[in-house]
Structures are given as C-alpha cells and as structure tokens.
Short mmCIF file of C-alpha atoms in Angstrom, two decimals:
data_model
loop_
_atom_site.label_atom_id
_atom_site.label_comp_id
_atom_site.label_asym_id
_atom_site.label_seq_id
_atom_site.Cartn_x
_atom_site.Cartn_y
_atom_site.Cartn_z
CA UNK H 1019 -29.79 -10.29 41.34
CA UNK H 1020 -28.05 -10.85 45.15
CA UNK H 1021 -25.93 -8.26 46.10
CA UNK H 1022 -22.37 -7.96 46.60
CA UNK H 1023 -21.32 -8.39 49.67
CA UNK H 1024 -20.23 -5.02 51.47
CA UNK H 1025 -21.82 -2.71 48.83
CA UNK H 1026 -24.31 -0.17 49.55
CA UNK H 1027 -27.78 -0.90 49.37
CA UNK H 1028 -30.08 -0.01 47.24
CA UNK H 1029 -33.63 1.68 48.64
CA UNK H 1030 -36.75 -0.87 48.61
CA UNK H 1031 -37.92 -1.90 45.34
CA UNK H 1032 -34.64 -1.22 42.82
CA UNK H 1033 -33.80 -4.78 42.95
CA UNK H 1034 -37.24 -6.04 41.81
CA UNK H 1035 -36.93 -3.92 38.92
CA UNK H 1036 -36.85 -6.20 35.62
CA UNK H 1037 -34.55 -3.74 33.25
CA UNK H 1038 -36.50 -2.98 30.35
CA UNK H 1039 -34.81 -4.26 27.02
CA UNK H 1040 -36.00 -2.47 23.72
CA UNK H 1041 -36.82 -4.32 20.76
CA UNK H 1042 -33.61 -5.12 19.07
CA UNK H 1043 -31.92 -3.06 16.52
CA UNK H 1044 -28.66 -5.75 15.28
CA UNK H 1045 -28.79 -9.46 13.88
CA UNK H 1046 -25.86 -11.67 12.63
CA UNK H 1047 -22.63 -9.61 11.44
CA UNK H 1048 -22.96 -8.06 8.03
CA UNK H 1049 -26.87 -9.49 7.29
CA UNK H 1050 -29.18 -6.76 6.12
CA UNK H 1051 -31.65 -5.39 9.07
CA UNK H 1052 -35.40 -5.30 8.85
CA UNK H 1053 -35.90 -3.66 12.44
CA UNK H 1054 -39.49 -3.97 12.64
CA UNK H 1055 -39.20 -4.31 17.26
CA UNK H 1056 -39.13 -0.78 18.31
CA UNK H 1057 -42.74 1.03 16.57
CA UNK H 1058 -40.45 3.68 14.61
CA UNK H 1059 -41.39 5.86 12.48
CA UNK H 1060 -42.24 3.61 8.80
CA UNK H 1061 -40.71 6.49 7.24
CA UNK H 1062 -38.49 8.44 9.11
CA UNK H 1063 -38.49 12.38 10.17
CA UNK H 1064 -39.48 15.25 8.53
CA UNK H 1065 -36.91 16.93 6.34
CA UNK H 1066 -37.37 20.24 7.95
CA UNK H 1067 -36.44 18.55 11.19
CA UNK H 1068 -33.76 17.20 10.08
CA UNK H 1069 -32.60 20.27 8.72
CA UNK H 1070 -33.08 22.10 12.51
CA UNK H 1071 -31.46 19.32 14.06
CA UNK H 1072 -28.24 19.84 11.41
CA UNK H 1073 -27.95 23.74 12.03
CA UNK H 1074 -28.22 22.93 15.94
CA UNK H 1075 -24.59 21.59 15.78
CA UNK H 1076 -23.15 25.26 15.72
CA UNK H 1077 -24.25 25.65 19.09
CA UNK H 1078 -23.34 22.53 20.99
CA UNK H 1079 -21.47 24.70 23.67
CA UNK H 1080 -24.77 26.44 24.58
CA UNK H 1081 -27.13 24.90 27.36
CA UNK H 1082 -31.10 24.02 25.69
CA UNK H 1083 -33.35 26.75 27.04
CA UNK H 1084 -34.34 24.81 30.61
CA UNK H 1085 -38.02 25.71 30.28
CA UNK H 1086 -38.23 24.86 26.08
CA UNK H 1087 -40.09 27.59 25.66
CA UNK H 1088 -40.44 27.96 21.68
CA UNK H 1089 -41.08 24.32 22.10
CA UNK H 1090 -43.86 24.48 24.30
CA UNK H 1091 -45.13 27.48 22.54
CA UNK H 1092 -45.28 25.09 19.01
CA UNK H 1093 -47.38 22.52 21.00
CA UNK H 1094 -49.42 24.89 22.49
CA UNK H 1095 -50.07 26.59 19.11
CA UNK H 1096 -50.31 23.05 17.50
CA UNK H 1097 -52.93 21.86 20.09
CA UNK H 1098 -54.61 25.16 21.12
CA UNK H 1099 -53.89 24.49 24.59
CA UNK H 1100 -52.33 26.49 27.21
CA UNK H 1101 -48.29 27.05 26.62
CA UNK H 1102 -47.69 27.28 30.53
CA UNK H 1103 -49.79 23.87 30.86
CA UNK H 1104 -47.16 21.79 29.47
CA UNK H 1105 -44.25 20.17 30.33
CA UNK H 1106 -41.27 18.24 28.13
CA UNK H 1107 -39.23 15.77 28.81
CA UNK H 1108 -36.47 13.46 27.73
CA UNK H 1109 -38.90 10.87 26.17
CA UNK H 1110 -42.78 10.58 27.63
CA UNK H 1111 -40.78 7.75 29.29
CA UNK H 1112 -39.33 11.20 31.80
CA UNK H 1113 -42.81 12.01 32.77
CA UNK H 1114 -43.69 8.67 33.85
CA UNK H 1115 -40.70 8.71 36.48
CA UNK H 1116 -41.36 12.45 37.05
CA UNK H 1117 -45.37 11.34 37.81
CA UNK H 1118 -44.32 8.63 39.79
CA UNK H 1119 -41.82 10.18 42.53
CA UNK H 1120 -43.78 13.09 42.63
CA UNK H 1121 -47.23 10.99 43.30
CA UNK H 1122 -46.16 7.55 44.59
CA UNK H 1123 -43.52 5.83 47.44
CA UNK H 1124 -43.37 3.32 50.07
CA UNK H 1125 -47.26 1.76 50.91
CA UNK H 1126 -48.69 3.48 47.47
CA UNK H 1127 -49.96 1.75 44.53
CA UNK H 1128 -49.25 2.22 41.10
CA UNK H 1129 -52.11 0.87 39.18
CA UNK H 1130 -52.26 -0.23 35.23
CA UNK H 1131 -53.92 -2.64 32.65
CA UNK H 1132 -52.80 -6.65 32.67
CA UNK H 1133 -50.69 -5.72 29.11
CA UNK H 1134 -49.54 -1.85 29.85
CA UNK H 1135 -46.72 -0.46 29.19
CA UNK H 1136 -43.29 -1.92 31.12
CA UNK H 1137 -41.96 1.38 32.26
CA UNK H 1138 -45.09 1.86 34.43
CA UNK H 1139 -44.30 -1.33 36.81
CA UNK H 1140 -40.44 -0.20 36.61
CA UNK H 1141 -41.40 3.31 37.74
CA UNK H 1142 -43.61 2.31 40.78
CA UNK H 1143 -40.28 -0.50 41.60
CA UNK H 1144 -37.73 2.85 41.25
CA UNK H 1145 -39.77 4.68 44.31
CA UNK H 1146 -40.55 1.85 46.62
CA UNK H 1147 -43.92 1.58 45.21
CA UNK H 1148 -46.69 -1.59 44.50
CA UNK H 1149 -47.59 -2.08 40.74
CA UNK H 1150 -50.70 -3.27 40.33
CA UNK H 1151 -52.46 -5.18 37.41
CA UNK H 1152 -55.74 -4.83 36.90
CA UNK H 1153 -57.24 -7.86 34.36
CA UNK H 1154 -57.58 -7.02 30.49
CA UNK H 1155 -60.75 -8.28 28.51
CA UNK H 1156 -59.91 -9.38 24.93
CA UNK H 1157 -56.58 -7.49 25.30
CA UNK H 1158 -58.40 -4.55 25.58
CA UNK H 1159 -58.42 -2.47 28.67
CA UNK H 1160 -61.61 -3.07 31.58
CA UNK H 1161 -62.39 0.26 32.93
CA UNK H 1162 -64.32 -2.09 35.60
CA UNK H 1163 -61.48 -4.16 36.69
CA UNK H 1164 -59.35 -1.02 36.94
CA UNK H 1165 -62.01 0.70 39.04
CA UNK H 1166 -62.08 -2.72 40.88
CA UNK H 1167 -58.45 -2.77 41.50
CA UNK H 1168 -58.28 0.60 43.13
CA UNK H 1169 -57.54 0.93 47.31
CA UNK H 1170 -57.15 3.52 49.58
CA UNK H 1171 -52.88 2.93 48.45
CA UNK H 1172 -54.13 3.49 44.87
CA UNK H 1173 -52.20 7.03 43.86
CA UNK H 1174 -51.72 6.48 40.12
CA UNK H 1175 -53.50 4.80 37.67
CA UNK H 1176 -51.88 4.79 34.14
CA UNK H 1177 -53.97 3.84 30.76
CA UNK H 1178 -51.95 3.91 27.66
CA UNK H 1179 -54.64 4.61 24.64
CA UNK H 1180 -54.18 3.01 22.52
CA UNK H 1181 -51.95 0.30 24.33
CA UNK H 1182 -48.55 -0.88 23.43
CA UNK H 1183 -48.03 -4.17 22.65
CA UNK H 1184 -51.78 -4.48 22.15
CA UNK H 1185 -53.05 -1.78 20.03
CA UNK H 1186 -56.29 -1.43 21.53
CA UNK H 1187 -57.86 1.40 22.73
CA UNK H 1188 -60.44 2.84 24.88
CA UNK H 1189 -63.27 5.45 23.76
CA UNK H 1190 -63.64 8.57 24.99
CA UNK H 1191 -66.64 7.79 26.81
CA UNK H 1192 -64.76 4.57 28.46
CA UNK H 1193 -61.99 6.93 29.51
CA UNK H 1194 -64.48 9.36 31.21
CA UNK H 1195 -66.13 6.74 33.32
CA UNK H 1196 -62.83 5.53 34.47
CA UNK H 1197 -61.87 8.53 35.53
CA UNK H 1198 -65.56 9.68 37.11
CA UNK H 1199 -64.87 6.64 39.14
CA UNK H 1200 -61.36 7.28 40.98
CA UNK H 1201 -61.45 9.39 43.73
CA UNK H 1202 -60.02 12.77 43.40
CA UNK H 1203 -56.70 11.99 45.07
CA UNK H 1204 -55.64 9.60 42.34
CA UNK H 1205 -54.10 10.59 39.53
CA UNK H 1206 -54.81 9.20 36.01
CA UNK H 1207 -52.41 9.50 33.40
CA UNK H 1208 -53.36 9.26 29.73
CA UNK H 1209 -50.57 7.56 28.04
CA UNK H 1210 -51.43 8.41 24.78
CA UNK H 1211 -48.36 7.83 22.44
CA UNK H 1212 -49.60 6.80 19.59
CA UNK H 1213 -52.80 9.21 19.49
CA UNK H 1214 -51.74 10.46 15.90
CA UNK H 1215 -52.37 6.80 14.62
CA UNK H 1216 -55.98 6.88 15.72
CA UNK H 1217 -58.81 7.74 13.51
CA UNK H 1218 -61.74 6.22 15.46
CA UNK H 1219 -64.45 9.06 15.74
CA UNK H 1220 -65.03 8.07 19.36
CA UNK H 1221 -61.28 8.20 20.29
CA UNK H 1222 -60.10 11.34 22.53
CA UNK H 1223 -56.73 12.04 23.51
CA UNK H 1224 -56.94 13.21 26.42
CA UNK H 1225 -57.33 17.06 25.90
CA UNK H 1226 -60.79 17.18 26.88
CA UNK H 1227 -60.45 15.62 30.45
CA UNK H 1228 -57.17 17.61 31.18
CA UNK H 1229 -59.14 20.96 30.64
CA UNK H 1230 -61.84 20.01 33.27
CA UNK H 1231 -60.12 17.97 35.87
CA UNK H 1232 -57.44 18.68 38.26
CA UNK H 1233 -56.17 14.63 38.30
CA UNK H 1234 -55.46 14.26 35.07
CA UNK H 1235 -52.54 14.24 32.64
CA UNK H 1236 -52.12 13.58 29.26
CA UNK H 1237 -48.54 12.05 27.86
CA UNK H 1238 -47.41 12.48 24.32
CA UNK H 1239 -44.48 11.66 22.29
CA UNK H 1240 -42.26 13.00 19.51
CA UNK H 1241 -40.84 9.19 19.13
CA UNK H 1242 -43.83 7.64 16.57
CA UNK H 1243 -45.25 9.34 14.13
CA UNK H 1244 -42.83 12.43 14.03
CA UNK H 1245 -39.95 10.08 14.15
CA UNK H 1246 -37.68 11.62 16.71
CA UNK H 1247 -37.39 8.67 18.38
CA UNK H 1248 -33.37 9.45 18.88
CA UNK H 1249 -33.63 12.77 20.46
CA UNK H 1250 -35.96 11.25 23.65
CA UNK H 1251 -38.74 13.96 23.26
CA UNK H 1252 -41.75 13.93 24.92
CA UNK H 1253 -44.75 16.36 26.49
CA UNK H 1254 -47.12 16.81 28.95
CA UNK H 1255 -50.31 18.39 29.16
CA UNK H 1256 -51.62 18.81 33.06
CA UNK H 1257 -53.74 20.61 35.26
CA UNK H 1258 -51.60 23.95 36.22
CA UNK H 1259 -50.89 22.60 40.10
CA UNK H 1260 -49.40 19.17 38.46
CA UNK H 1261 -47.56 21.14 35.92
CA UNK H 1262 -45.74 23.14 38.93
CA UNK H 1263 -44.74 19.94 40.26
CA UNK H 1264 -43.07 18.23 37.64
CA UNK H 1265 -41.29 21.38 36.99
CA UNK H 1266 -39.97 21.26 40.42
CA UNK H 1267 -38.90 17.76 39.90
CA UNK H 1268 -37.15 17.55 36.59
CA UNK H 1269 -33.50 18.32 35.82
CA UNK H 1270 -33.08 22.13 34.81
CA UNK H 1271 -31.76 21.07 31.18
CA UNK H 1272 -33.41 17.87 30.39
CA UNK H 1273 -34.52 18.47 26.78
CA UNK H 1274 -31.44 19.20 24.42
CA UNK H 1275 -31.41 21.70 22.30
CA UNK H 1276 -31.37 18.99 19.08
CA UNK H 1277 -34.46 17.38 20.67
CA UNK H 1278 -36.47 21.33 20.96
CA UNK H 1279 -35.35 22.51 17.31
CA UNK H 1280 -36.10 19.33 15.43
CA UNK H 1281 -39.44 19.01 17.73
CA UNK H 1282 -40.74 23.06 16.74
CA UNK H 1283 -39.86 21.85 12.87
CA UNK H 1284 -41.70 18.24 12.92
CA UNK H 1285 -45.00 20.25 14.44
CA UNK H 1286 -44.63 22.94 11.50
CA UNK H 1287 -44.46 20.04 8.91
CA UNK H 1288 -47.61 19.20 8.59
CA UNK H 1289 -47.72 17.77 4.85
CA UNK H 1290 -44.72 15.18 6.71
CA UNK H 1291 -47.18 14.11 9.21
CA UNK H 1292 -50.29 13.46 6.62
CA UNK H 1293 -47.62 11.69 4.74
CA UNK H 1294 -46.73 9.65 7.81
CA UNK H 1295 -50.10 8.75 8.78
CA UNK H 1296 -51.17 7.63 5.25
CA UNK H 1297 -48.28 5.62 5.16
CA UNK H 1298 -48.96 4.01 8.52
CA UNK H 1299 -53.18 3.17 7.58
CA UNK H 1300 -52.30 1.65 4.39
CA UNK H 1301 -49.71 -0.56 5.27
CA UNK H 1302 -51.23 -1.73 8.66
CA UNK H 1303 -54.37 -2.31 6.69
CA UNK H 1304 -51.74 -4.72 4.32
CA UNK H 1305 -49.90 -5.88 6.92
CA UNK H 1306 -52.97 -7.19 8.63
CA UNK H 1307 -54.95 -8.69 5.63
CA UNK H 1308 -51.75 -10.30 4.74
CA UNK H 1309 -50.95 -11.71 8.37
CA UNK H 1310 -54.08 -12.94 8.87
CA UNK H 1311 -54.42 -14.86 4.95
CA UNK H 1312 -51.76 -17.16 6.68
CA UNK H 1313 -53.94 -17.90 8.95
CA UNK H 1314 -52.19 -15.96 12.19
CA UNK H 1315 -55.12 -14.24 14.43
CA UNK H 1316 -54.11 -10.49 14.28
CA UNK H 1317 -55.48 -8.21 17.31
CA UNK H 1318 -57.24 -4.93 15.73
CA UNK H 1319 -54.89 -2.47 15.81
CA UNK H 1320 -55.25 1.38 15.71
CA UNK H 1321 -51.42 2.01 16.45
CA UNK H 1322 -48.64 1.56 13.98
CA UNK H 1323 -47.77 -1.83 14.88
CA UNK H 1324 -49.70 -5.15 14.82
CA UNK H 1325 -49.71 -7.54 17.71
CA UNK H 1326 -49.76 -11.08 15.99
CA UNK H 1327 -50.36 -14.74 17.33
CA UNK H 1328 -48.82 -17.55 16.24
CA UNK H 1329 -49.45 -21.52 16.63
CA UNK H 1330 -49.23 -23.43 19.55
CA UNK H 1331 -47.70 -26.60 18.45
CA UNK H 1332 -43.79 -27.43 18.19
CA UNK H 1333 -41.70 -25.45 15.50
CA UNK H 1334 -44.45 -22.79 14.72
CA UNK H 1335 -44.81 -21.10 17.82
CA UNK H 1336 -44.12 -17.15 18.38
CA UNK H 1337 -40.72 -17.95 20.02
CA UNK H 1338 -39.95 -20.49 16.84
CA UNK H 1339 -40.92 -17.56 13.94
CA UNK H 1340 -38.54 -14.68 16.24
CA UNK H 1341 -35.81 -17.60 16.23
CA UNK H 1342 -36.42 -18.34 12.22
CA UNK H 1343 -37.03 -14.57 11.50
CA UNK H 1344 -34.15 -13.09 13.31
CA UNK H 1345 -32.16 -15.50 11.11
CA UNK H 1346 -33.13 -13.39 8.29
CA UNK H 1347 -32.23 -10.71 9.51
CA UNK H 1348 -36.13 -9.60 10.01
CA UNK H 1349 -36.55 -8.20 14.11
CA UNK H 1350 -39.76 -8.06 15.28
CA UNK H 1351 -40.69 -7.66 19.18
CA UNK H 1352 -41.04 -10.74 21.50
CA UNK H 1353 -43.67 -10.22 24.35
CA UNK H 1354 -42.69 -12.52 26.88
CA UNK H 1355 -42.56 -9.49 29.29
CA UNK H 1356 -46.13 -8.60 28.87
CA UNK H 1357 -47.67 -12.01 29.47
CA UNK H 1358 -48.14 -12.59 26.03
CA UNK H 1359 -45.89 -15.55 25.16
CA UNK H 1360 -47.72 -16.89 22.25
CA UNK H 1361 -47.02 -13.26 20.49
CA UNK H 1362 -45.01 -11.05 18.49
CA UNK H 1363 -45.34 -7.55 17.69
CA UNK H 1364 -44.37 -6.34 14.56
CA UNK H 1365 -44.13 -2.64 13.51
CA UNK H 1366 -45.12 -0.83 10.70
CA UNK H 1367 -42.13 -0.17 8.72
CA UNK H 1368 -41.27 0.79 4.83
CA UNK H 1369 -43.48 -0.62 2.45
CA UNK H 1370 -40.68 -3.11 1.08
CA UNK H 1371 -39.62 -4.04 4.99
CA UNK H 1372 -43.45 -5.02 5.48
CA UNK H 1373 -43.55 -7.61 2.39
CA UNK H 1374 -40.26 -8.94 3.00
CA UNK H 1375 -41.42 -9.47 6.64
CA UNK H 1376 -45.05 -11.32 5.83
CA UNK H 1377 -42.72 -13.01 2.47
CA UNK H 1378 -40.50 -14.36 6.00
CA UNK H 1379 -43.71 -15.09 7.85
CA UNK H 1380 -45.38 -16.96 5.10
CA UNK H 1381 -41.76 -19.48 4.27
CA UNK H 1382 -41.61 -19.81 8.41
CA UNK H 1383 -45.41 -21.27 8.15
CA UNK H 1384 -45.13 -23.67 5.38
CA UNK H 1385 -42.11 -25.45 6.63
CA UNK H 1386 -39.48 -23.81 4.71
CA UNK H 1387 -36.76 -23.63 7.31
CA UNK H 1388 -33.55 -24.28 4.83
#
C-alpha cells in the first residue's frame, strides 16, 4: 500500500508486511456456523478452566503477576523442566516477535520451510529483516535445503513440528541434524504447537535439545488442544541466557490474569486433555478416510487439522468447494498465502461439524450445487 503523502514513515520492511488474516469465524447473516478455519479446540476448554477464568472477574482491577509465576511453576511441574527456564506470552505468536527483535534486524535473515507458518515472514518484515524460504519435499520439511539455505545473515531459523497448514512433521533425529548443522550463532526455534496431537514414537518436542544446547528454543501453546485459544497464551522453554532476553524484551504485564488462571487449571485437568486428544485421533482418522473415499488426496496429518486437495478442473477446484462451502455456512481455511492454491485446510471440529462438513464436501463433488 503507497503512503500518504506527508505522513511519517514507517522503518524498512513494515510495508512489505502481508497482514495475516485468520481463518474466518462469520458467513451469511443468521446461517448456522461450522467454523472449521482456525484449528480450535474440537471440543472446547476444560471445565475447571473455565471455572478459574469465571472467578478471575472479581479481580479485574488487579494487574496479572508480570512474571506468571504460578503459571510457570504449573508448566514446569507439568513438563519437569526448569520453572525459571520459561517464558509466557500473549499467544506463542509473542515469542516469535519477542525472538525476532531480540535476534534479527536490518542485513539478517530469518530462515523457514517453503509452507511455515505466516507470522514467521511477518516477524522478520516488522524488524527490517530478510525471510527466507527454504524448499519443502512432499510438504514435508528438508532439513537439507534448510541447512542449504543458511548464510553468514542467517540468525533464525524457525521449524514448526508438526507444520501448520501441512501437518507434517519432522523426527527427532531429523530435528537434531538440523540443528548439529547451524552454526552456533543461529538460533533455532521449535515451533511446536500442536506437539500434544503427536503420537509418533520418533516425534520429540523439543525438550531434549533445549536441555543441551544454548541456541535453541522450544514454543508451545495453550490455543489447541487446551482450547484457550481466546485468552492468547503461550510458553517458552529456552536456554537460561535466551530466557533473560526475552524477559528484557516483553511488556511487564503481557499475560492477563484470565489467560494465567485458566492456563494453571487446563494443565491440572488432565482427564480434559486425554479426552481432547481421543477426540482429535478418532475423528482425524474419520475425517481422513472419509475425505479421501471422495477421492480428494489428503496429506498425512499428525495435527488436528487435515490439509486437503481438491481437483484441478473448472467448478471443483479448492477455491470453487470454499465458495460452495462457505455458502453453507461450513468455513474451512483457504491457503492461498502458503503457496498452496489447490488446498484447503479443514480442522478437526465436533463430531457432528466433521460429517456435516465431508456430507458438504461429498454434494460439492457430485455436482449438487442447487
């Protein structure tokens, strides 16, 4: 977008941002709303977090604790980890701006896989920074064209495992040859969002690599499985001299008390979150043998969301289904932004909101547009 004449101007880099646009949440006036665009929770948040969240209103005139210390004390007891380790934020989408001014500027590069994660690019944009795109294989992320990628400018190199839109993941034995193979100034953040999802034996977090390395971080999020997507919660588990930085950086209240209470009561629910995940493997598994009976290719996914591709020719491709779909009040996620025209990602919601949304699907493929 130009800019208006005798305004300020912006520092390098904010006008090539591309605003990210979340999946969206409203169709026509008064239609019932299948939001299946955003990777919610499929069935909500825990009761007892709910219940937290409720009793915080009688103290809306206090300031959150700045350092969320019972909250950090809750993930540290959750993930036997070191309480003074971690760091929260407003979203994991906080510590990816917090990593990225603290790491990155003018003549660095920000380096991530061909599909990763928006805010990544938008983040190196916001500090005057290059992104970078290093070349997927099979939608899958190639620890040997990010290695490839990397140059003396290289500062960051983010991996989201598994990836969103994709759904793919890395092994831990992938991970730990990427990161044997940056040099020790770079820093490689483990986006790893949607961790809970995962139960691939040879899939690892992140924890183990943090604990031995001082360039590496580990990102998690309160918004998926413990559905808090709302209150903008996420964590950070770093080496101690990264930690001390982002705490430098971040705003002195920038978890709200809602977000801390509600978090400390989803980590203490754990019957909720073996609920959740149950929930989430056997309707993925449906969703995908169900997709893929209609004869749509459906990319392996270990997340809570499917990334699906449709036809080709006129009046059945990916943009044609959103455009039919969204009619019925069914939202799923267009991918345009991530290079993957020819796609849509669709989340794991309620059982119900998953058959009405392949029911949708299957009427869009045979033709039955009236």
């Amino acid at each position: 977008m130009p800019l208006i004449a005798n305004t300020p101007v912006p520092r390098p880099g904010i006008l090539e941002i591309a605003p990210y646009v979340g999946g969206r949440s409203k169709s026509e006036p008064g239609q019932r709303v299948i939001k299946l665009s955003s990777n919610e929770s499929g069935i909500g948040p825990s009761p007892k977090a709910m219940e937290a969240y409720a009793a915080a209103a009688q103290a809306l005139h206090r300031y959150p604790d700045g350092g969320a210390g019972e909250l950090r004390q809750a993930i540290a007891r959750r993930f036997d980890v070191p309480a003074d380790r971690i760091v929260c934020g407003a979203g994991s989408d906080e510590i990816i701006y917090l990593l990225t001014k603290a790491y990155a500027g003018p003549g660095d590069e920000v380096l991530f896989s061909e599909h990763g994660f928006l805010v990544y690019a938008i983040s190196a944009h916001a500090v005057g920074a290059t992104p970078v795109k290093a070349p997927e294989t099979e939608l899958k992320a190639d620890v040997d064209a990010l290695l490839a990628a990397v140059t003396p400018a290289t500062k960051l190199v983010y991996l989201a495992n598994p990836n969103n839109p994709t759904g793919t993941y890395l092994a831990q034995a992938e991970v730990a040859r990427l990161h044997a193979g940056l040099p020790a100034h770079v820093v490689l953040v483990l986006d790893a969002a949607y961790a809970e999802f995962v139960g691939a034996e040879d899939y690892e977090a992140g924890f183990k690599l943090v604990a031995a390395a001082q360039n590496v971080v580990m990102m998690r999020t309160f918004s998926k499985l413990y559905g808090l997507a709302a209150l903008r919660l996420g964590w950070a588990y770093c080496p101690a001299g990264i930690a001390d930085v982002l705490n430098r950086l971040r705003g002195p209240f920038n978890v709200s008390t809602a977000a801390q209470v509600a978090g400390v009561a989803a980590l203490g629910d754990e019957a909720f979150l073996e609920e959740a995940r149950r929930h989430n493997d056997a309707w993925r598994a449906w969703l995908t043998g169900r997709l893929t009976q209609l004869g749509l290719k459906v990319t392996p996914s270990v997340a809570n969301f499917l990334l699906v591709r449709f036809p080709d020719e006129p009046g059945r491709t990916a943009a044609d289904a959103d455009n039919y779909l969204t009619g019925r009040g069914i939202l799923l996620r267009r991918v345009e932004a991530y290079g993957l025209p020819q796609y849509l990602r669709i989340s794991v919601g309620r059982g119900d909101e998953c058959e009405a949304a392949a029911a949708a699907i299957a009427d869009f493929l045979r033709g039955d547009h009236g």
